[in-house]
Backbone as a ProteinNet text record, in pm:
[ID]
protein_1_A
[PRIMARY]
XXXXXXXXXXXXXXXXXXXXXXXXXXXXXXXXXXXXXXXXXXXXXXXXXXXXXXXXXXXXXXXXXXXXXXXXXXXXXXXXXXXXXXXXXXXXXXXXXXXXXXXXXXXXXXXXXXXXXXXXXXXXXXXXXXXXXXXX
[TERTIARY]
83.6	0	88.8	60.4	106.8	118.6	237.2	220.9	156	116.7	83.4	-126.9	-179.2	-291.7	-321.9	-395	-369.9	-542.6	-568.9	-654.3	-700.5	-746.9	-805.3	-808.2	-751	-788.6	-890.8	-907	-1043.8	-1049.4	-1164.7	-1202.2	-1335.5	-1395.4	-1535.4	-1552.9	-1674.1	-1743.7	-1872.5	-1841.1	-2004.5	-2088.1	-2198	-2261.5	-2420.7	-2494.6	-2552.9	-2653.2	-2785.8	-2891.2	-2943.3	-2929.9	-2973.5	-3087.4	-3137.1	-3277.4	-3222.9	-3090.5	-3067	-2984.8	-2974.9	-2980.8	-3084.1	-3213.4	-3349.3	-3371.4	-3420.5	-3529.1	-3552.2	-3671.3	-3690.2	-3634.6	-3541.6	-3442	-3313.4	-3306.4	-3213.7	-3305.7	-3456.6	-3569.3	-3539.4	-3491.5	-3515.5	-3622.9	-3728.1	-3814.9	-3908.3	-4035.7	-4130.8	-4110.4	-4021.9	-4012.9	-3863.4	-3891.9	-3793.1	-3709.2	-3675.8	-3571.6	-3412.6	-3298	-3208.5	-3247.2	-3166	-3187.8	-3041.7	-3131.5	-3022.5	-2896.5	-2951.6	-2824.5	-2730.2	-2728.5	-2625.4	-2578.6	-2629.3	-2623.6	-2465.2	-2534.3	-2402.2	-2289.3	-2302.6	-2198.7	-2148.1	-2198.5	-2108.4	-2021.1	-2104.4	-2016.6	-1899.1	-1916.7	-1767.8	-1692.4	-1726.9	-1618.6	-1570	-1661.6	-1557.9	-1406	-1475	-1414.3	-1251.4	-1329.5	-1177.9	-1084.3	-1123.8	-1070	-993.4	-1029.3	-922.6	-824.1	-831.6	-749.5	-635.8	-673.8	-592.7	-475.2	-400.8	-316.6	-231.5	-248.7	-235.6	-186.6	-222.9	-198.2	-87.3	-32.2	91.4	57.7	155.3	158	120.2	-16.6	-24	-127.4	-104	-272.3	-381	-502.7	-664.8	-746.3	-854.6	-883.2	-1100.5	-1118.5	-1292.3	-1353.3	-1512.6	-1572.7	-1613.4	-1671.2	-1687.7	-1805.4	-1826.6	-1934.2	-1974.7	-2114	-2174.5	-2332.3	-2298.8	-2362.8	-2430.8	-2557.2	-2601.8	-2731.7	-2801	-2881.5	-2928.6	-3039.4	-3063.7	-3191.6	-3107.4	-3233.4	-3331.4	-3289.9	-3336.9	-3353.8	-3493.1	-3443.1	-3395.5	-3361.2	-3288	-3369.9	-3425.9	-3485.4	-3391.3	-3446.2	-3360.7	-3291.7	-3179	-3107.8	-3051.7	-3049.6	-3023.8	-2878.9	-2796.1	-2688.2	-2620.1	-2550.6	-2540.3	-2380.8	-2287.4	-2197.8	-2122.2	-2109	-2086.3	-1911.9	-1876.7	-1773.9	-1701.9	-1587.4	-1571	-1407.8	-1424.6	-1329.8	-1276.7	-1168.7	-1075.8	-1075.9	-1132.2	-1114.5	-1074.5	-1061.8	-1008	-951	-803.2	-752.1	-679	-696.9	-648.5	-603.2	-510.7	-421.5	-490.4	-587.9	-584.1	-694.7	-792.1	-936.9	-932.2	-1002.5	-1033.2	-1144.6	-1178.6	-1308	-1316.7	-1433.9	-1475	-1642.3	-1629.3	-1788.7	-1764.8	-1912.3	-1928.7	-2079	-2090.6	-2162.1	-2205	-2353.4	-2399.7	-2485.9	-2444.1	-2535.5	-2579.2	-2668.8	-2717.4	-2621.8	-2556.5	-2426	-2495	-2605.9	-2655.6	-2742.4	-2778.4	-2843.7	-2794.9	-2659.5	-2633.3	-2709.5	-2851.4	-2882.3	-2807.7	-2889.8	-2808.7	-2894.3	-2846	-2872.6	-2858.3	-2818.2	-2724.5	-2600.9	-2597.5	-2494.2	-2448.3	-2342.3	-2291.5	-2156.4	-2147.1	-2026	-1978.8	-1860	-1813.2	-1664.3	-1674.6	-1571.7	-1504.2	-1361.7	-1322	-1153	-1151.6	-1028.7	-909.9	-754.2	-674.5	-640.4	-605.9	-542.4	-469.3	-411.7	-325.1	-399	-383.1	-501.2	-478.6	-359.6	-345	-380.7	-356.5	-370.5	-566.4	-576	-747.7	-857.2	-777.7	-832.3	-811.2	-663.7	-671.6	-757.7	-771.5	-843.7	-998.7	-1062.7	-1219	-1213.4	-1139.6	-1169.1	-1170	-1128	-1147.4	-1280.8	-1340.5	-1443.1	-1462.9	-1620.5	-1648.3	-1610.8	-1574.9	-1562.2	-1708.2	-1704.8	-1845.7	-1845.4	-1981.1	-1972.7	-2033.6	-1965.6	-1973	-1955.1
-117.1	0	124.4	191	367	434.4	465	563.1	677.2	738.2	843.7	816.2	702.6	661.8	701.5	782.7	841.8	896.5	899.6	958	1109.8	1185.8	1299.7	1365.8	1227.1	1263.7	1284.4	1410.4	1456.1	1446.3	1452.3	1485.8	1515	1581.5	1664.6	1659.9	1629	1690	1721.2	1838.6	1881.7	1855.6	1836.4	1813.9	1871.8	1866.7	1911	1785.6	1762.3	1666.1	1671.2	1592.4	1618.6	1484.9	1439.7	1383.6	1221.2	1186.3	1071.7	1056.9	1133.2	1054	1074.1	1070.4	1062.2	886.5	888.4	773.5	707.7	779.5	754.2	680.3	735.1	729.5	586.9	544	430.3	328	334.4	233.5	230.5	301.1	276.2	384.5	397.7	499.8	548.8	571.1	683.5	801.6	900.1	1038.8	1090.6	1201.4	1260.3	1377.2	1301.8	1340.3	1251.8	1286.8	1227.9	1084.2	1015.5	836.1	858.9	706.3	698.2	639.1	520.4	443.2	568.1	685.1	786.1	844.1	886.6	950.5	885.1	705.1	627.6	619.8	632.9	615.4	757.9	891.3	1032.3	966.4	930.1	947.5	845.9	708.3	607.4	725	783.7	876.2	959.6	1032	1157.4	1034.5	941.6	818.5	801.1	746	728.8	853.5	1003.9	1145.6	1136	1098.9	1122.7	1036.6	916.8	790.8	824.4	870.9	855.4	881.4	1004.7	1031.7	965.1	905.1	867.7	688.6	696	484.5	482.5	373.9	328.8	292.2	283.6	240.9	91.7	62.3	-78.4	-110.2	-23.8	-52.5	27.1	-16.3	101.7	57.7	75.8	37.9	-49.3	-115.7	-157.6	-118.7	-103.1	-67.5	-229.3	-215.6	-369.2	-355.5	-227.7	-170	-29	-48.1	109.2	117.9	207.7	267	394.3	399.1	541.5	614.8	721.4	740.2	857.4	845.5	968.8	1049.4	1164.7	1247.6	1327.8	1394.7	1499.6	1464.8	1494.8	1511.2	1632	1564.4	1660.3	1708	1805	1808.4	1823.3	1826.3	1798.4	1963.3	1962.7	2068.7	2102.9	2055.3	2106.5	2107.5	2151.8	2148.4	2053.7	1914.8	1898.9	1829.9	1882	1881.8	1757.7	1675.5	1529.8	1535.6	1490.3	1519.4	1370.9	1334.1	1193.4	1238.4	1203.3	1159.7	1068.8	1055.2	913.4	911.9	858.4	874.9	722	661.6	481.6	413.4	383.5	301.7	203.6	63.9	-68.7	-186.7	-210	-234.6	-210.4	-296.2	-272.6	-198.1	-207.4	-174.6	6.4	67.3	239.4	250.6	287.4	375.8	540.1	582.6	704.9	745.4	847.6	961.6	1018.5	973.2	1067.2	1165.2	1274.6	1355.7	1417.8	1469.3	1504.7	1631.3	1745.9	1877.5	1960.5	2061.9	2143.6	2255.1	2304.2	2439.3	2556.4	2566.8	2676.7	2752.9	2627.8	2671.8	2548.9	2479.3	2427.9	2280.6	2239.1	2177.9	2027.3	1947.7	1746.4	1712.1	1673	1536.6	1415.1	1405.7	1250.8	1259.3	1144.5	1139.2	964.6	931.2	813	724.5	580.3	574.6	464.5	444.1	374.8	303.1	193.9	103.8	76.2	63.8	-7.5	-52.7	-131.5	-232.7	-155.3	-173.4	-178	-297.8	-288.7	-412	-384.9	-510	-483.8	-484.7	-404.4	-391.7	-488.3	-555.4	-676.5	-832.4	-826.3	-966.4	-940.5	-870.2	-822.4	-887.3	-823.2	-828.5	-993.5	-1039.1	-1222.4	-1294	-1254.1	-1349.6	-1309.4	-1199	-1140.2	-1237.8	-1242.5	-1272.7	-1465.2	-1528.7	-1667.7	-1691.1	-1838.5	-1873.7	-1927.6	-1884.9	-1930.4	-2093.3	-2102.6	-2263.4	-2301.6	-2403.1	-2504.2	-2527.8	-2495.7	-2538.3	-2653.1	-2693.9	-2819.2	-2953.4
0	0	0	-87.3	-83.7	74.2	126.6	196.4	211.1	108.1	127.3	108.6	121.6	171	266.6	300.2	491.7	476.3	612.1	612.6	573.9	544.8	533.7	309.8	267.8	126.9	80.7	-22.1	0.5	-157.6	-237.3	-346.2	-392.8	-442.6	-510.4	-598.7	-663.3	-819.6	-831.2	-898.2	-911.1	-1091.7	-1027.4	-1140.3	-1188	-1258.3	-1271.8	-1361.7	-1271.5	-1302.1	-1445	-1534.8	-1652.7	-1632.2	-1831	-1820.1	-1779.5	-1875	-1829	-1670.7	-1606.7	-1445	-1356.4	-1426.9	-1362.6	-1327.6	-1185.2	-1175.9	-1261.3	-1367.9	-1484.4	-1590.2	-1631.9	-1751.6	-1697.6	-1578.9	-1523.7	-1477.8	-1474.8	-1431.1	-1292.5	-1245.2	-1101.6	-986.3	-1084.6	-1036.9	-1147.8	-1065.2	-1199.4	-1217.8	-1131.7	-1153.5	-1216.2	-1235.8	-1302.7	-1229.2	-1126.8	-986.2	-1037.4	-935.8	-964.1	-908	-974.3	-922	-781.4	-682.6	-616.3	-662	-768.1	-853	-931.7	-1037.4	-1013.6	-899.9	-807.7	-713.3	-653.6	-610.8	-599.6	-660	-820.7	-923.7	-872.1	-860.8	-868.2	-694.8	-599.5	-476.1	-519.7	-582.6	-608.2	-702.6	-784.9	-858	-805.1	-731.5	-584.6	-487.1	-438.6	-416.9	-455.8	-630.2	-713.4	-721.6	-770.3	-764.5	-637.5	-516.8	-433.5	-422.6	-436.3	-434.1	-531	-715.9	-802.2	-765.4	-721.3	-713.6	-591.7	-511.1	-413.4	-454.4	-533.6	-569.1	-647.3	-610.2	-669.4	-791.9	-862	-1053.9	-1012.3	-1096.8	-1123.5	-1015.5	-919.4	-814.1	-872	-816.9	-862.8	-715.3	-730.9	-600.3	-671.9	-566	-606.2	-516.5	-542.4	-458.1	-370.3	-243.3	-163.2	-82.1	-36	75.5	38.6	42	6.8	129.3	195.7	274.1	252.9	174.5	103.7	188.5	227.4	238	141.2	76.2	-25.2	44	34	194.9	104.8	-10.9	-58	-216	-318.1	-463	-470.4	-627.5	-707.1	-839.8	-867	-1017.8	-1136.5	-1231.5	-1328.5	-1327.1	-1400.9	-1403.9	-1274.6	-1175.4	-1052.9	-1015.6	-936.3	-896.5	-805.2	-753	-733.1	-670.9	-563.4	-487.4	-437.4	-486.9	-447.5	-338	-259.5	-172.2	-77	-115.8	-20.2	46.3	125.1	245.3	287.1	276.1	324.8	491.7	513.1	729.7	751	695.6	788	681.8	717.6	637.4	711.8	660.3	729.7	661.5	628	551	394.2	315	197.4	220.9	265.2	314.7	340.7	262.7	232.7	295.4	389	448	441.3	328.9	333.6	345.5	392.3	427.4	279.1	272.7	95.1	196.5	107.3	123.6	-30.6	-12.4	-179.3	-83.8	-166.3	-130.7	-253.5	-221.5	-304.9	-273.2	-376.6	-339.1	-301.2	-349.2	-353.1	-247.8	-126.6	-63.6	42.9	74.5	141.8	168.4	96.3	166.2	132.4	212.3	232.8	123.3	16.8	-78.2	-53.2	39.3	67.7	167.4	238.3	319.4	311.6	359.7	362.4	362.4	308.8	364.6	263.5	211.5	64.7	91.1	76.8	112.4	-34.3	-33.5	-128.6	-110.8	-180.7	-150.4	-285.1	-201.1	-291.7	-373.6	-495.8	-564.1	-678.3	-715.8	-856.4	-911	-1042.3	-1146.5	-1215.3	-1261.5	-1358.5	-1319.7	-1201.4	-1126.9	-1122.7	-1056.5	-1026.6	-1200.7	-1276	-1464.8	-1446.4	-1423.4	-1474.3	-1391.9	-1291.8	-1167.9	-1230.8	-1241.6	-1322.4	-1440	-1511.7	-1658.6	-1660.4	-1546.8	-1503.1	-1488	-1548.5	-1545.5	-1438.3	-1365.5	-1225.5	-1233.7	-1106.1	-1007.2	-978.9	-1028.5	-1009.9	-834.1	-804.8	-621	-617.2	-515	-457.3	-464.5
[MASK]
++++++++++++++++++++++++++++++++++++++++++++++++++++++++++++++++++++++++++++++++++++++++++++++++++++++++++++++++++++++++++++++++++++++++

């Protein structure tokens, strides 16, 4: 693991709700609010943004645990603040607080918590690309 993995790596992106990250438009809902399934994908990418620089050549990291709560919609066009934090690291194992706000008026979109593991990216690809083991 990278030394410089430490707690308090931070990274942000903001975005702005268009038609395809509606409910709607991902089937995970009838309205035309943000879905929680993007919502998740922007907090793992705030996630990866802080990690990148921080990983050794040849590591990346996966997601393993996602802890989401989605407090607030979002309408379409809306602004939205996505924000993660590295606070617990144990040997390969990344624990961060993601947070999702409205910039504009401070409020909570979301709060939560996103696990993911270090690994080699090449070994990670040969071991994925192996055909499952028959059980039992």
């Amino acid at each position: 693991m990278a030394p410089s993995l430490a707690p308090g790596l931070r990274a942000h992106l903001d975005q702005t709700v268009r038609d395809a990250d509606t409910a709607l438009a991902l089937n995970s809902g009838d309205v035309t609010v943000l879905a929680t399934p993007r919502l998740l994908a922007w907090a793992e990418e705030a996630t990866c943004r802080a990690l990148a620089p921080a990983l050794d050549a040849g590591m990346t990291s996966v997601g393993v645990h996602v802890e989401l709560d989605h407090l607030a919609p979002s309408p379409i066009g809306a602004h939205v603040r996505v924000e993660a934090e590295l606070v617990g690291v144990e040997d390969r194992t990344l624990e961060f607080v993601v947070r999702a706000v409205h910039p504009a008026d401070g409020r909570e979109v979301a709060r939560g918590r996103v696990v993911r593991s270090t690994v080699d990216r090449e070994r990670f690809l040969v071991r994925a690309a192996r055909p499952p083991r028959p059980r039992g």
